[in-house]
Amino acid sequence: MSVLPFSAVLSSRMSTKAPSSNSVAHARRIVQQLKVEAGFERIKVSKASADLMTYCTENARSDPLLMGIQASDNPFKDKKPCTIL
Amino acid sequence: SCDFAAFTFGQKYMRSPLSPEMATQEVPLNETLAHLKTESETLKLKLEEERAKLHDVELHQVAEKVEGLGQFVMKTRRTLKGHGNKVLCMDWCKDKRRIVSSSQDGKVIVWDAFTTNKEHAVTMPCTWVMACAYAPSGCAVACGGLDNKCSVYPLSLDKNENLAAKKKSVAMHTNYLSACSFTNSDMQILTSSGDGTCALWDVESGQLLQSFHGHAADVLCLDLAPSETGNTFVSGGCDKKANVWDMRSGQCIQSFETHESDINSVRYYPSGDAFASGSDDATCRLYDLRADREVAIYSKESIIFGVSSVDFSLSGRLLFGGYNDYTINVWDVLKGTRVSILFGHENRVSTLRVSPDGTAFCTGSWDHTLRVWILMC
């Protein structure tokens, strides 16, 4: 395996980093992450909801747990397990 | 205290080497800790403002024009008995009939759910096998738990063959493995761990391909986006956050923090535009990815026990939740109401998955059994 054992990386990191610079680096990463998230292009909930509804209604007929399927098509229909010939 | 985000698994995969940075650059004056904290608070507020601007209506209001669902009668049609202790995880094979399950006693069993026969059994070297997954080909299973690893076992056609002999160790974390999933092929596995990270691995070589840092505590669950929607996955953790990740870059693209406790399960809505979560706060929630916010909460005052696992029916209209009070609650995703409560298990429901063709769903429980349920009509 070419992956460095994690514990080895951990111990080498701990010895080279001062605690304060660690926190700054961490805080900087959080700010960076928030900037990425803030720049996200969003749509209105009304539009998003309409799309979720459309998907549901379009696929409802083929949803066996919603509409049910013919007993003959459902391999689990019989309570007693049967051998498939 | 440990800063998980600061560590990487190996020199080869470092995105932004921290040690050289610290050594060669002076921290600019305006980048004091206090300044950065103020900046992050400002950004968080801005994020909330932007999200609120688009919150023009509630999902259940839009859904008022949709026809309500009638009575649902769902019953157990198969009970899989054979585990000697709590069932912790299960997964369906793409053939819609085989199931792999794992247990606290270290056993991993492959079942034919049609006949309830056990086809394979493996004893892991550790107890609490919290994660298991079926390979897309149906020719292998992956599992792991307290051993901090994810191992792949090729399934042999020869029933007498010792599966453990062909075992391949793929993932290595520094804390327990909480979840695993093959990607679109048998070649890559995605894992989540109590060490606070997720990781993508190459099965053949065991090499780490990408690591995902951002959770502040144990990651408990993950789910891959439906293949049509691209290379992302969602994870949930003890930090109450659900994070959406870009698998190629390792970047966290979106983050949601509305749950009040650990998130035990996350599952994508079938279109890939949303995902559901289940939490120890006794609620399930729906997050829309394009609106970038929570759009529904599935809860009742009478439901006070945590949700361990969630999954959608094929159309996304129903959300099944397995609970720590031994029940399964079935929710109308659009209207936000409960349409059914199912009894049967004699202890916590720990895992729940709808079959690949949506005909049935399977639950696993601390009562040592698995049940396969269908809609009676």
CSV table of C-alpha atoms in Angstrom, one decimal:
chain,number,residue,atom,x,y,z
A,1,MET,CA,0.0,0.0,0.0
A,2,SER,CA,1.4,3.4,-0.9
A,3,VAL,CA,-0.7,5.3,1.6
A,4,LEU,CA,1.2,6.8,4.5
A,5,PRO,CA,-0.1,5.5,7.8
A,6,PHE,CA,-2.3,8.2,9.2
A,7,SER,CA,-0.7,8.1,12.6
A,8,ALA,CA,2.7,8.9,11.1
A,9,VAL,CA,1.3,12.0,9.4
A,10,LEU,CA,-0.4,13.0,12.6
A,11,SER,CA,2.7,13.0,14.7
A,12,SER,CA,4.8,14.9,12.2
A,13,ARG,CA,2.1,17.6,11.9
A,14,MET,CA,1.8,18.0,15.7
A,15,SER,CA,5.5,18.7,16.1
A,16,THR,CA,5.8,21.4,13.5
A,17,LYS,CA,2.7,23.5,14.1
A,18,ALA,CA,2.2,26.3,16.7
A,19,PRO,CA,-1.3,26.2,18.2
A,20,SER,CA,-2.1,29.8,17.2
A,21,SER,CA,-1.2,29.5,13.6
A,22,ASN,CA,-3.2,26.3,13.5
A,23,SER,CA,-6.3,28.3,14.6
A,24,VAL,CA,-5.7,31.0,12.0
A,25,ALA,CA,-5.4,28.4,9.3
A,26,HIS,CA,-8.5,26.7,10.5
A,27,ALA,CA,-10.4,30.1,10.6
A,28,ARG,CA,-9.1,31.0,7.2
A,29,ARG,CA,-10.5,27.7,5.8
A,30,ILE,CA,-13.9,28.3,7.3
A,31,VAL,CA,-14.0,31.8,5.7
A,32,GLN,CA,-13.0,30.3,2.4
A,33,GLN,CA,-15.7,27.6,2.7
A,34,LEU,CA,-18.3,30.2,3.5
A,35,LYS,CA,-17.3,32.3,0.5
A,36,VAL,CA,-17.8,29.3,-1.7
A,37,GLU,CA,-21.2,28.6,-0.2
A,38,ALA,CA,-22.3,32.3,-0.4
A,39,GLY,CA,-21.6,32.3,-4.1
A,40,PHE,CA,-24.0,29.5,-4.8
A,41,GLU,CA,-26.7,30.2,-7.4
A,42,ARG,CA,-30.1,29.4,-5.8
A,43,ILE,CA,-33.6,29.2,-7.1
A,44,LYS,CA,-36.8,30.1,-5.4
A,45,VAL,CA,-38.5,27.5,-3.1
A,46,SER,CA,-41.7,27.8,-5.2
A,47,LYS,CA,-39.8,26.7,-8.3
A,48,ALA,CA,-37.9,23.9,-6.5
A,49,SER,CA,-41.1,22.6,-4.9
A,50,ALA,CA,-42.9,22.6,-8.2
A,51,ASP,CA,-40.1,20.5,-9.7
A,52,LEU,CA,-40.2,18.0,-6.8
A,53,MET,CA,-44.0,17.7,-7.3
A,54,THR,CA,-43.6,17.2,-11.0
A,55,TYR,CA,-41.1,14.4,-10.5
A,56,CYS,CA,-43.5,12.7,-8.0
A,57,THR,CA,-46.5,12.9,-10.2
A,58,GLU,CA,-44.7,11.8,-13.4
A,59,ASN,CA,-43.3,8.7,-11.7
A,60,ALA,CA,-46.2,7.9,-9.4
A,61,ARG,CA,-47.7,5.3,-11.6
A,62,SER,CA,-44.5,3.2,-11.7
A,63,ASP,CA,-43.9,3.3,-8.0
A,64,PRO,CA,-44.8,-0.1,-6.6
A,65,LEU,CA,-44.8,1.0,-2.9
A,66,LEU,CA,-47.2,3.9,-3.8
A,67,MET,CA,-49.6,2.3,-6.3
A,68,GLY,CA,-49.0,-1.3,-5.8
A,69,ILE,CA,-48.3,-3.8,-8.6
A,70,GLN,CA,-50.0,-6.9,-9.9
A,71,ALA,CA,-49.7,-9.8,-7.4
A,72,SER,CA,-48.3,-11.9,-10.3
A,73,ASP,CA,-45.5,-9.4,-10.8
A,74,ASN,CA,-44.5,-9.1,-7.2
A,75,PRO,CA,-42.0,-11.7,-6.2
A,76,PHE,CA,-42.6,-11.0,-2.5
A,77,LYS,CA,-46.4,-11.3,-2.7
A,78,ASP,CA,-46.7,-14.7,-1.1
A,79,LYS,CA,-45.9,-14.9,2.5
A,80,LYS,CA,-44.5,-18.3,2.1
A,81,PRO,CA,-41.2,-18.2,0.2
A,82,CYS,CA,-41.5,-20.1,-3.0
A,83,THR,CA,-39.0,-21.7,-5.2
A,84,ILE,CA,-38.5,-19.9,-8.5
A,85,LEU,CA,-38.6,-22.5,-11.2
B,1,SER,CA,-7.9,19.4,20.4
B,2,CYS,CA,-7.8,17.6,17.1
B,3,ASP,CA,-8.4,19.7,14.0
B,4,PHE,CA,-9.5,17.0,11.5
B,5,ALA,CA,-9.5,19.4,8.6
B,6,ALA,CA,-5.8,20.1,9.0
B,7,PHE,CA,-4.7,16.5,8.5
B,8,THR,CA,-4.5,14.6,5.3
B,9,PHE,CA,-3.8,10.9,4.7
B,10,GLY,CA,-0.6,11.2,2.9
B,11,GLN,CA,1.8,13.7,1.4
B,12,LYS,CA,0.8,12.7,-2.1
B,13,TYR,CA,-2.7,13.9,-1.8
B,14,MET,CA,-2.3,17.3,0.0
B,15,ARG,CA,-4.4,20.0,-1.5
B,16,SER,CA,-2.9,23.0,0.3
B,17,PRO,CA,0.3,22.0,2.2
B,18,LEU,CA,0.0,23.8,5.6
B,19,SER,CA,3.5,23.2,6.9
B,20,PRO,CA,5.4,25.0,4.1
B,21,GLU,CA,2.9,27.9,4.2
B,22,MET,CA,3.4,28.5,7.9
B,23,ALA,CA,7.2,28.3,7.5
B,24,THR,CA,7.6,30.8,4.6
B,25,GLN,CA,4.8,33.3,5.0
B,26,GLU,CA,4.1,35.9,7.6
B,27,VAL,CA,0.4,36.0,8.6
B,28,PRO,CA,-0.9,39.3,7.1
B,29,LEU,CA,-1.8,41.9,9.8
B,30,ASN,CA,-5.5,41.9,8.8
B,31,GLU,CA,-5.8,38.1,9.1
B,32,THR,CA,-5.8,37.9,12.8
B,33,LEU,CA,-8.1,35.3,14.4
B,34,ALA,CA,-10.5,37.9,15.5
B,35,HIS,CA,-10.8,39.4,12.0
B,36,LEU,CA,-11.4,36.0,10.5
B,37,LYS,CA,-14.0,35.2,13.1
B,38,THR,CA,-15.9,38.4,12.3
B,39,GLU,CA,-15.6,37.8,8.6
B,40,SER,CA,-17.1,34.3,9.1
B,41,GLU,CA,-20.0,35.6,11.2
B,42,THR,CA,-20.7,38.2,8.5
B,43,LEU,CA,-20.6,35.6,5.8
B,44,LYS,CA,-22.9,33.3,7.7
B,45,LEU,CA,-25.5,36.1,8.1
B,46,LYS,CA,-25.2,36.9,4.4
B,47,LEU,CA,-25.8,33.2,3.6
B,48,GLU,CA,-28.9,33.2,5.7
B,49,GLU,CA,-30.1,36.4,4.1
B,50,GLU,CA,-29.6,35.1,0.6
B,51,ARG,CA,-31.4,31.8,1.4
B,52,ALA,CA,-34.3,33.7,3.0
B,53,LYS,CA,-34.8,35.9,0.0
B,54,LEU,CA,-35.8,32.9,-2.0
B,55,HIS,CA,-38.0,31.4,0.7
B,56,ASP,CA,-41.3,32.5,-0.9
B,57,VAL,CA,-43.4,29.6,-0.1
B,58,GLU,CA,-43.5,26.3,1.8
B,59,LEU,CA,-43.3,22.9,0.0
B,60,HIS,CA,-46.5,21.7,1.7
B,61,GLN,CA,-48.4,24.8,0.5
B,62,VAL,CA,-47.4,24.2,-3.1
B,63,ALA,CA,-48.4,20.6,-2.6
B,64,GLU,CA,-51.9,21.5,-1.5
B,65,LYS,CA,-53.0,21.0,-5.1
B,66,VAL,CA,-51.7,17.5,-5.2
B,67,GLU,CA,-54.1,14.6,-4.4
B,68,GLY,CA,-53.8,13.2,-0.9
B,69,LEU,CA,-52.7,9.7,-0.4
B,70,GLY,CA,-55.2,7.1,0.9
B,71,GLN,CA,-54.7,4.4,3.5
B,72,PHE,CA,-51.5,2.4,3.2
B,73,VAL,CA,-51.3,-1.1,4.4
B,74,MET,CA,-47.7,-2.5,4.3
B,75,LYS,CA,-46.8,-5.8,5.6
B,76,THR,CA,-43.8,-8.0,6.2
B,77,ARG,CA,-43.5,-10.7,3.6
B,78,ARG,CA,-40.2,-12.1,4.5
B,79,THR,CA,-38.3,-12.4,7.8
B,80,LEU,CA,-34.6,-13.1,7.6
B,81,LYS,CA,-33.4,-14.9,10.7
B,82,GLY,CA,-29.8,-15.9,11.2
B,83,HIS,CA,-27.9,-13.1,12.8
B,84,GLY,CA,-26.9,-13.8,16.4
B,85,ASN,CA,-26.9,-10.1,17.4
B,86,LYS,CA,-28.1,-6.6,16.4
B,87,VAL,CA,-28.4,-6.1,12.7
B,88,LEU,CA,-26.6,-2.8,12.0
B,89,CYS,CA,-26.6,-2.4,8.2
B,90,MET,CA,-28.0,-3.8,5.0
B,91,ASP,CA,-27.9,-3.2,1.3
B,92,TRP,CA,-29.7,-4.6,-1.8
B,93,CYS,CA,-28.0,-6.2,-4.7
B,94,LYS,CA,-28.9,-4.7,-8.1
B,95,ASP,CA,-30.6,-8.0,-9.0
B,96,LYS,CA,-33.4,-6.9,-6.6
B,97,ARG,CA,-33.4,-10.2,-4.8
B,98,ARG,CA,-30.1,-10.5,-2.8
B,99,ILE,CA,-29.4,-8.7,0.3
B,100,VAL,CA,-26.2,-8.3,2.4
B,101,SER,CA,-26.5,-7.5,6.1
B,102,SER,CA,-24.0,-7.0,8.9
B,103,SER,CA,-24.2,-7.4,12.6
B,104,GLN,CA,-22.8,-6.5,16.0
B,105,ASP,CA,-21.5,-10.1,16.3
B,106,GLY,CA,-19.1,-9.6,13.4
B,107,LYS,CA,-21.1,-11.6,10.9
B,108,VAL,CA,-21.8,-10.5,7.4
B,109,ILE,CA,-24.5,-12.5,5.6
B,110,VAL,CA,-25.7,-12.6,2.0
B,111,TRP,CA,-29.3,-13.6,1.6
B,112,ASP,CA,-31.6,-14.5,-1.2
B,113,ALA,CA,-34.6,-12.5,0.0
B,114,PHE,CA,-37.1,-14.4,-2.3
B,115,THR,CA,-36.3,-17.7,-0.6
B,116,THR,CA,-34.8,-16.4,2.7
B,117,ASN,CA,-31.8,-18.7,2.1
B,118,LYS,CA,-28.4,-17.7,3.3
B,119,GLU,CA,-26.0,-17.8,0.4
B,120,HIS,CA,-22.8,-16.6,2.0
B,121,ALA,CA,-21.6,-15.9,5.5
B,122,VAL,CA,-18.4,-14.2,6.6
B,123,THR,CA,-17.1,-13.7,10.1
B,124,MET,CA,-15.2,-10.4,10.4
B,125,PRO,CA,-12.3,-10.1,12.8
B,126,CYS,CA,-14.1,-7.3,14.6
B,127,THR,CA,-17.4,-6.8,16.3
B,128,TRP,CA,-19.9,-4.0,15.3
B,129,VAL,CA,-19.8,-4.3,11.6
B,130,MET,CA,-21.6,-1.0,11.1
B,131,ALA,CA,-21.3,-0.7,7.3
B,132,CYS,CA,-21.9,-3.1,4.4
B,133,ALA,CA,-22.6,-2.6,0.8
B,134,TYR,CA,-23.2,-4.7,-2.3
B,135,ALA,CA,-21.0,-4.1,-5.4
B,136,PRO,CA,-22.8,-3.0,-8.5
B,137,SER,CA,-21.8,-6.2,-10.3
B,138,GLY,CA,-23.3,-8.3,-7.5
B,139,CYS,CA,-19.9,-10.2,-7.3
B,140,ALA,CA,-18.6,-8.7,-4.1
B,141,VAL,CA,-19.6,-7.1,-0.9
B,142,ALA,CA,-17.8,-4.5,1.2
B,143,CYS,CA,-18.0,-4.1,5.0
B,144,GLY,CA,-16.3,-2.7,8.1
B,145,GLY,CA,-16.8,-1.2,11.5
B,146,LEU,CA,-14.8,-1.1,14.6
B,147,ASP,CA,-11.8,-2.4,12.7
B,148,ASN,CA,-11.6,1.1,11.2
B,149,LYS,CA,-11.3,-0.5,7.8
B,150,CYS,CA,-13.5,-1.2,4.8
B,151,SER,CA,-12.7,-4.6,3.3
B,152,VAL,CA,-14.0,-6.1,0.0
B,153,TYR,CA,-15.0,-9.8,-0.2
B,154,PRO,CA,-15.4,-11.3,-3.7
B,155,LEU,CA,-18.5,-13.6,-3.6
B,156,SER,CA,-17.6,-17.1,-4.7
B,157,LEU,CA,-20.0,-19.3,-6.6
B,158,ASP,CA,-18.5,-22.2,-4.6
B,159,LYS,CA,-20.4,-22.3,-1.4
B,160,ASN,CA,-17.6,-24.2,0.3
B,161,GLU,CA,-15.0,-21.6,-0.4
B,162,ASN,CA,-13.7,-19.6,2.5
B,163,LEU,CA,-14.6,-16.0,1.6
B,164,ALA,CA,-12.3,-14.6,4.2
B,165,ALA,CA,-9.3,-16.0,2.3
B,166,LYS,CA,-9.9,-13.6,-0.7
B,167,LYS,CA,-10.6,-10.6,1.5
B,168,LYS,CA,-9.1,-7.3,0.3
B,169,SER,CA,-8.5,-4.4,2.7
B,170,VAL,CA,-9.3,-1.2,0.9
B,171,ALA,CA,-9.9,1.7,3.3
B,172,MET,CA,-8.1,2.7,6.4
B,173,HIS,CA,-9.5,5.3,8.8
B,174,THR,CA,-8.3,6.2,12.2
B,175,ASN,CA,-11.7,5.5,13.8
B,176,TYR,CA,-14.7,3.3,13.1
B,177,LEU,CA,-16.1,2.9,9.7
B,178,SER,CA,-19.7,4.2,9.8
B,179,ALA,CA,-20.8,3.8,6.1
B,180,CYS,CA,-19.5,2.6,2.8
B,181,SER,CA,-20.8,2.6,-0.8
B,182,PHE,CA,-19.4,1.5,-4.1
B,183,THR,CA,-19.5,4.2,-6.7
B,184,ASN,CA,-20.8,3.4,-10.2
B,185,SER,CA,-18.5,0.4,-10.5
B,186,ASP,CA,-16.8,-2.2,-8.4
B,187,MET,CA,-13.6,-0.2,-8.7
B,188,GLN,CA,-14.1,2.6,-6.2
B,189,ILE,CA,-15.5,2.8,-2.7
B,190,LEU,CA,-16.6,5.8,-0.7
B,191,THR,CA,-16.4,5.6,3.1
B,192,SER,CA,-17.3,7.7,6.1
B,193,SER,CA,-15.8,7.4,9.5
B,194,GLY,CA,-15.9,8.3,13.2
B,195,ASP,CA,-12.6,10.1,12.4
B,196,GLY,CA,-14.6,12.9,10.9
B,197,THR,CA,-13.7,12.4,7.3
B,198,CYS,CA,-15.1,10.7,4.2
B,199,ALA,CA,-12.7,9.2,1.6
B,200,LEU,CA,-12.8,7.8,-1.9
B,201,TRP,CA,-10.6,4.6,-2.5
B,202,ASP,CA,-9.4,2.6,-5.4
B,203,VAL,CA,-10.4,-1.0,-4.6
B,204,GLU,CA,-7.7,-2.7,-6.6
B,205,SER,CA,-4.7,-0.9,-5.1
B,206,GLY,CA,-6.2,0.3,-1.9
B,207,GLN,CA,-5.0,3.8,-2.7
B,208,LEU,CA,-6.7,6.9,-1.3
B,209,LEU,CA,-8.0,8.9,-4.3
B,210,GLN,CA,-9.7,11.8,-2.4
B,211,SER,CA,-10.4,12.8,1.1
B,212,PHE,CA,-13.2,15.0,2.3
B,213,HIS,CA,-12.6,17.2,5.3
B,214,GLY,CA,-15.2,19.6,6.8
B,215,HIS,CA,-17.2,17.7,9.4
B,216,ALA,CA,-16.3,18.7,13.0
B,217,ALA,CA,-17.2,15.3,14.4
B,218,ASP,CA,-17.9,11.7,13.5
B,219,VAL,CA,-19.4,11.2,10.1
B,220,LEU,CA,-22.3,8.7,10.4
B,221,CYS,CA,-23.7,8.3,6.9
B,222,LEU,CA,-23.3,9.0,3.2
B,223,ASP,CA,-25.2,8.6,0.0
B,224,LEU,CA,-24.1,9.0,-3.6
B,225,ALA,CA,-26.1,11.2,-6.0
B,226,PRO,CA,-28.0,9.3,-8.7
B,227,SER,CA,-25.5,8.8,-11.5
B,228,GLU,CA,-27.3,11.2,-13.9
B,229,THR,CA,-26.7,14.2,-11.6
B,230,GLY,CA,-23.0,14.0,-11.6
B,231,ASN,CA,-20.2,13.4,-9.2
B,232,THR,CA,-21.5,14.4,-5.8
B,233,PHE,CA,-22.4,12.8,-2.5
B,234,VAL,CA,-24.0,13.9,0.7
B,235,SER,CA,-22.8,13.0,4.2
B,236,GLY,CA,-24.3,13.5,7.7
B,237,GLY,CA,-22.6,13.6,11.0
B,238,CYS,CA,-22.5,14.1,14.8
B,239,ASP,CA,-21.9,17.8,14.2
B,240,LYS,CA,-25.6,18.0,13.0
B,241,LYS,CA,-24.4,19.0,9.6
B,242,ALA,CA,-25.3,17.5,6.2
B,243,ASN,CA,-22.6,18.3,3.6
B,244,VAL,CA,-22.7,17.9,-0.1
B,245,TRP,CA,-19.3,17.2,-1.7
B,246,ASP,CA,-17.7,17.4,-5.1
B,247,MET,CA,-16.1,13.9,-5.5
B,248,ARG,CA,-13.4,15.1,-7.9
B,249,SER,CA,-12.1,18.2,-6.0
B,250,GLY,CA,-12.9,17.1,-2.5
B,251,GLN,CA,-14.6,20.5,-2.0
B,252,CYS,CA,-17.7,20.8,0.2
B,253,ILE,CA,-20.2,22.6,-2.1
B,254,GLN,CA,-23.1,23.0,0.2
B,255,SER,CA,-23.7,22.6,3.9
B,256,PHE,CA,-26.9,22.4,5.9
B,257,GLU,CA,-27.2,22.7,9.7
B,258,THR,CA,-30.8,22.6,10.8
B,259,HIS,CA,-31.0,19.4,12.7
B,260,GLU,CA,-30.8,19.5,16.5
B,261,SER,CA,-28.8,16.3,16.9
B,262,ASP,CA,-26.7,13.7,15.2
B,263,ILE,CA,-27.7,12.9,11.6
B,264,ASN,CA,-27.8,9.1,11.3
B,265,SER,CA,-28.9,8.8,7.7
B,266,VAL,CA,-29.0,10.7,4.5
B,267,ARG,CA,-30.6,9.7,1.2
B,268,TYR,CA,-31.0,11.4,-2.2
B,269,TYR,CA,-34.4,12.1,-3.6
B,270,PRO,CA,-34.6,10.0,-6.8
B,271,SER,CA,-34.2,13.1,-9.1
B,272,GLY,CA,-31.0,14.1,-7.4
B,273,ASP,CA,-32.4,17.6,-6.7
B,274,ALA,CA,-32.9,17.0,-3.0
B,275,PHE,CA,-32.0,14.7,-0.1
B,276,ALA,CA,-33.6,13.5,3.1
B,277,SER,CA,-32.0,13.1,6.5
B,278,GLY,CA,-32.9,11.3,9.7
B,279,SER,CA,-31.7,12.4,13.0
B,280,ASP,CA,-31.5,11.7,16.8
B,281,ASP,CA,-33.7,14.8,17.1
B,282,ALA,CA,-36.6,12.5,16.1
B,283,THR,CA,-37.2,14.3,12.8
B,284,CYS,CA,-36.6,13.6,9.1
B,285,ARG,CA,-36.0,16.6,6.9
B,286,LEU,CA,-35.9,17.4,3.2
B,287,TYR,CA,-33.3,19.7,1.8
B,288,ASP,CA,-33.6,21.0,-1.8
B,289,LEU,CA,-30.2,21.4,-3.4
B,290,ARG,CA,-31.2,24.1,-5.9
B,291,ALA,CA,-33.0,26.2,-3.4
B,292,ASP,CA,-30.1,25.5,-1.0
B,293,ARG,CA,-32.3,25.1,2.1
B,294,GLU,CA,-34.4,22.8,4.2
B,295,VAL,CA,-37.9,22.6,2.6
B,296,ALA,CA,-39.7,20.2,4.9
B,297,ILE,CA,-39.6,18.7,8.4
B,298,TYR,CA,-41.3,15.3,9.0
B,299,SER,CA,-42.1,15.2,12.7
B,300,LYS,CA,-44.9,14.7,15.2
B,301,GLU,CA,-45.1,15.5,18.9
B,302,SER,CA,-45.7,11.9,19.6
B,303,ILE,CA,-42.5,10.8,17.9
B,304,ILE,CA,-39.7,11.3,20.4
B,305,PHE,CA,-37.2,8.6,19.4
B,306,GLY,CA,-34.4,9.1,17.0
B,307,VAL,CA,-34.5,8.1,13.3
B,308,SER,CA,-31.8,5.7,12.3
B,309,SER,CA,-32.4,5.4,8.6
B,310,VAL,CA,-34.4,6.9,5.7
B,311,ASP,CA,-35.1,6.0,2.1
B,312,PHE,CA,-37.5,7.1,-0.6
B,313,SER,CA,-40.0,5.1,-2.7
B,314,LEU,CA,-39.2,5.1,-6.4
B,315,SER,CA,-41.2,8.3,-7.3
B,316,GLY,CA,-40.0,10.2,-4.2
B,317,ARG,CA,-43.5,10.6,-2.9
B,318,LEU,CA,-43.0,8.4,0.1
B,319,LEU,CA,-40.2,8.7,2.7
B,320,PHE,CA,-39.7,5.7,5.0
B,321,GLY,CA,-38.0,6.2,8.3
B,322,GLY,CA,-36.8,3.5,10.7
B,323,TYR,CA,-36.9,4.6,14.3
B,324,ASN,CA,-35.4,3.8,17.6
B,325,ASP,CA,-38.9,3.1,19.1
B,326,TYR,CA,-39.0,0.0,16.9
B,327,THR,CA,-41.4,1.5,14.3
B,328,ILE,CA,-41.3,2.6,10.7
B,329,ASN,CA,-43.1,5.8,9.9
B,330,VAL,CA,-44.1,6.4,6.3
B,331,TRP,CA,-44.3,10.1,5.3
B,332,ASP,CA,-46.0,11.9,2.4
B,333,VAL,CA,-42.9,13.8,1.2
B,334,LEU,CA,-44.9,16.6,-0.5
B,335,LYS,CA,-47.6,17.3,2.1
B,336,GLY,CA,-45.4,16.6,5.1
B,337,THR,CA,-47.9,14.3,6.8
B,338,ARG,CA,-47.5,10.7,8.1
B,339,VAL,CA,-49.4,8.2,6.0
B,340,SER,CA,-48.6,5.1,7.9
B,341,ILE,CA,-46.9,3.6,11.0
B,342,LEU,CA,-45.6,0.1,10.8
B,343,PHE,CA,-45.0,-2.3,13.7
B,344,GLY,CA,-43.2,-5.6,13.7
B,345,HIS,CA,-39.7,-5.3,14.9
B,346,GLU,CA,-39.0,-6.0,18.5
B,347,ASN,CA,-36.2,-3.6,19.0
B,348,ARG,CA,-34.7,-0.5,17.2
B,349,VAL,CA,-34.9,-0.4,13.5
B,350,SER,CA,-31.2,0.3,12.6
B,351,THR,CA,-31.2,0.2,8.8
B,352,LEU,CA,-33.7,0.6,6.0
B,353,ARG,CA,-33.4,0.4,2.2
B,354,VAL,CA,-35.9,0.3,-0.7
B,355,SER,CA,-35.2,-2.4,-3.3
B,356,PRO,CA,-33.6,-1.3,-6.6
B,357,ASP,CA,-36.9,-1.7,-8.5
B,358,GLY,CA,-39.0,-0.1,-5.7
B,359,THR,CA,-41.1,-3.2,-5.2
B,360,ALA,CA,-40.2,-3.6,-1.5
B,361,PHE,CA,-38.2,-2.2,1.3
B,362,CYS,CA,-36.0,-4.1,3.8
B,363,THR,CA,-35.4,-3.2,7.4
B,364,GLY,CA,-32.8,-4.5,9.8
B,365,SER,CA,-33.1,-4.3,13.6
B,366,TRP,CA,-31.5,-4.8,16.9
B,367,ASP,CA,-33.9,-7.7,17.3
B,368,HIS,CA,-31.4,-9.7,15.1
B,369,THR,CA,-33.8,-9.9,12.1
B,370,LEU,CA,-34.4,-8.3,8.8
B,371,ARG,CA,-37.8,-7.8,7.3
B,372,VAL,CA,-38.9,-7.3,3.7
B,373,TRP,CA,-42.1,-5.2,3.4
B,374,ILE,CA,-44.5,-4.6,0.5
B,375,LEU,CA,-47.6,-2.6,-0.1
B,376,MET,CA,-50.8,-4.8,0.3
B,377,CYS,CA,-53.4,-3.9,-2.3
